[in-house]
Every structure is written in C-alpha cells, then in structure tokens.
Amino acid sequence: MRQIRTEDAVGHVLCHDITRIVKGVTKDVAFRKGHVVRGEDIPVLLSLGKDHLFVWEAGQDMVHENDAAAVLYKLCGGLHMRPSEVKEGKIEVIADCDGVLLVDTLKLRRINALSKMMIATRHNGTMVRKGDKLAGTRIIPMVIHKDKLAEAQEIGAGEPILILKPFVAKKTAVIATGNEVFYQRIEDTFTPVIAEKVQAFGGVIFDQDVLPDNPEAITARILEAIENGAEMVICTGGMSVDPDDKTPLAIKNTGADIISYGAPVLPGAMFLLSYYGGTIPVLGLPGCVMYAKRTIFDLVLPRLMADVPIGRDDLAGLGHGGLCLSCAVCTYPNCGFGKGQ
C-alpha cells in the first residue's frame, strides 16, 4: 500500500472505502475498497476532497479480488446460469431457468480447503427457480497470488462444480389402485394431489385411470400407458404389506428395474422407485403422500422431472435429513427436510 496523487491513480486499486456525504441528503460509499480507479473517477474523487489516495500495488504475480472472483465463477458456472455483477469482490451465480441444482461437493470441498478463497453453494439436489442465487464466489484478501488460483483451476478442471438440470414437461400417467376406490366406496382424493404436484414442475397428466387390487390388470395398464407415450407412470395406493395390496407386484411384473421398495424417509417409507426400459420412472406411492403436506414424493419428484437419475445410494442418503417434523407452519423447501446429503 502506498500514497499517490489522485491524478496519477488511474489503474490502481483503492485500499479503503471513500464516502460521499451530502448534508441533509445522503451519506453513502462512493467508491469501495478494491475499486480500480478509472479516468472518469478522477474529477469525482477530487470533488470529494481526495487529493491523494492509498492504493495497492499488486505486482505481476498478484490477481485483484474482482478478477479472482471471475476465475472462481468460471469453475462453478455452466449452462443455464449467469454471473451477477461483481460487488465488493464477490460474484454470485444466478439460475437462468427452473430446475434441479447438482453440486460436485468433492471439488467444492477441495477448493475451499485451499484457503484464501471461497465458494458457497446451495445444497446438492436443491430445486431452484429462475433468478435464484445458486452460489457466491470471492477471495478473502484483496489480492491473491496467481499460483494459488492455479491450484483451484487444476482442481476444478473439467465439468463445472455446478450443473443446473432444467425441468422437463413430462407426459405423466396416474393409475389409482384399490377396490375401495374402484368400487366407489370412497372418493379418489389421491389423484388430484399428484396432479397438482406434477403440474407445478410443468408436467402434463395425459392419462389417468382407477383399477381394483388386481395385479394383472395393473401391470397391463402400466404397459398400456407407456405404449401410449407416458414418460412417467405413478401408481397410488396398494403399497403396504397388507395381503390385498398388490401394486409392488404389479410394477415388478412389468419388467421394470426395481431400484428400491422402501425409503429411509418419513413420511414415505413404503415408497417404490423403478425404471422401465432404463429411462421411464414407474413409481408406487404410499398413502401418506395423499394426506401429509411433505413426503418422499416431494424429495424425488424434482429430480425425476429434471431427468436426474436416482439410484439406490441416492435414496439411502436421504435418511440423513429424511425426517419431516410436520411443522405447524411448513417452510419447505427452506428447511432441513431432505438436505442431509
């Protein structure tokens, strides 16, 4: 840091904030620490009584915080994202579409362990909307050595730390099962719940039906829906261990690959996930999805609607954070439910 004449400051980095005070009108920061002085700034600085400035001389091997934040942004940002304007040495990553955010947590941890720099992100698997903040990047000091940034670039090479998978308008079939619904002993209140949740992600309910507890009929109807163009099939009811509940057997008999029957999430332990032909999700939803505000379905649906594959390990990982507290005032997704991974 050294003192120089303001007229000679173009291209130099300010070491401190400079305040503008207009009596009875305002008191704010006219130039922030880290600002690179431009030619048009000189008259303004002189008008603020600054004939001399303290500036930082970085040297050829040092990178200013604004430029360093841009380097870190490039390690994070990918498709469907944009950078914010740099402010106080920080650049934020902004979503350009609705979707699911995937975070390479290993790369993230290794870069943050380098010290003198930081990248803070939202949770891996978070559902986001266009305009949401995804991450923030900056260095801790005002300047950083190029070699230090090179270490981060080496770790972050290849795929970006953040991937935003847009939601897809999936054609969805809903098959409600159960003798009590088929014979109209009770009203089907399950299908409207599913339709509302799917449509919230741009999905289309193009096929729906009600069937009795007949595994052969359910199997045939699932296959018919897929043949007619269903990109996801959701079966409701018949998921318990009761002898009359046949939905898991019916899904298995379609030839779908069963990822898991059961999930470490409450509500939603009796959830079934499978894929037909490797790409078409076929779900079995337990009754809790009908009456509980948030369940396993809310955790997996965004990923399914964004074509993010869900494996057995992914479901197992939901156990950490998989207990919904059924709060009197629900703040999901701004809570810990499903965020243990």
Tab-separated table of C-alpha atoms in Angstrom, residues 9 11 28 41 47 50 56 83 127 135 149 161 165 178 195 211 235 268 293 299 312 339:
chain	number	residue	atom	x	y	z
A	9	ALA	CA	-4.305	6.856	-9.670
A	11	GLY	CA	-5.493	1.724	-12.974
A	28	ASP	CA	-23.004	6.503	1.362
A	41	ASP	CA	-13.390	8.756	-11.442
A	47	SER	CA	-14.709	16.820	-5.645
A	50	LYS	CA	-9.361	13.393	-2.138
A	56	TRP	CA	-2.475	-1.254	-3.561
A	83	PRO	CA	-22.904	-14.263	-13.220
A	127	MET	CA	-34.980	-27.361	-6.510
A	135	ALA	CA	-23.633	-19.810	-5.263
A	149	LEU	CA	-5.671	-19.524	-8.217
A	161	ILE	CA	-18.832	-27.569	-9.938
A	165	LYS	CA	-30.781	-29.558	-14.928
A	178	GLY	CA	-57.629	-50.131	-4.661
A	195	ALA	CA	-51.673	-33.904	-10.492
A	211	LEU	CA	-58.182	-50.025	-11.058
A	235	CYS	CA	-49.298	-45.691	-9.153
A	268	GLY	CA	-42.871	-42.174	2.831
A	293	LYS	CA	-48.007	-31.980	3.305
A	299	LEU	CA	-37.896	-35.097	-2.439
A	312	ARG	CA	-30.161	-46.953	-4.582
A	339	LYS	CA	-30.988	-31.871	2.872
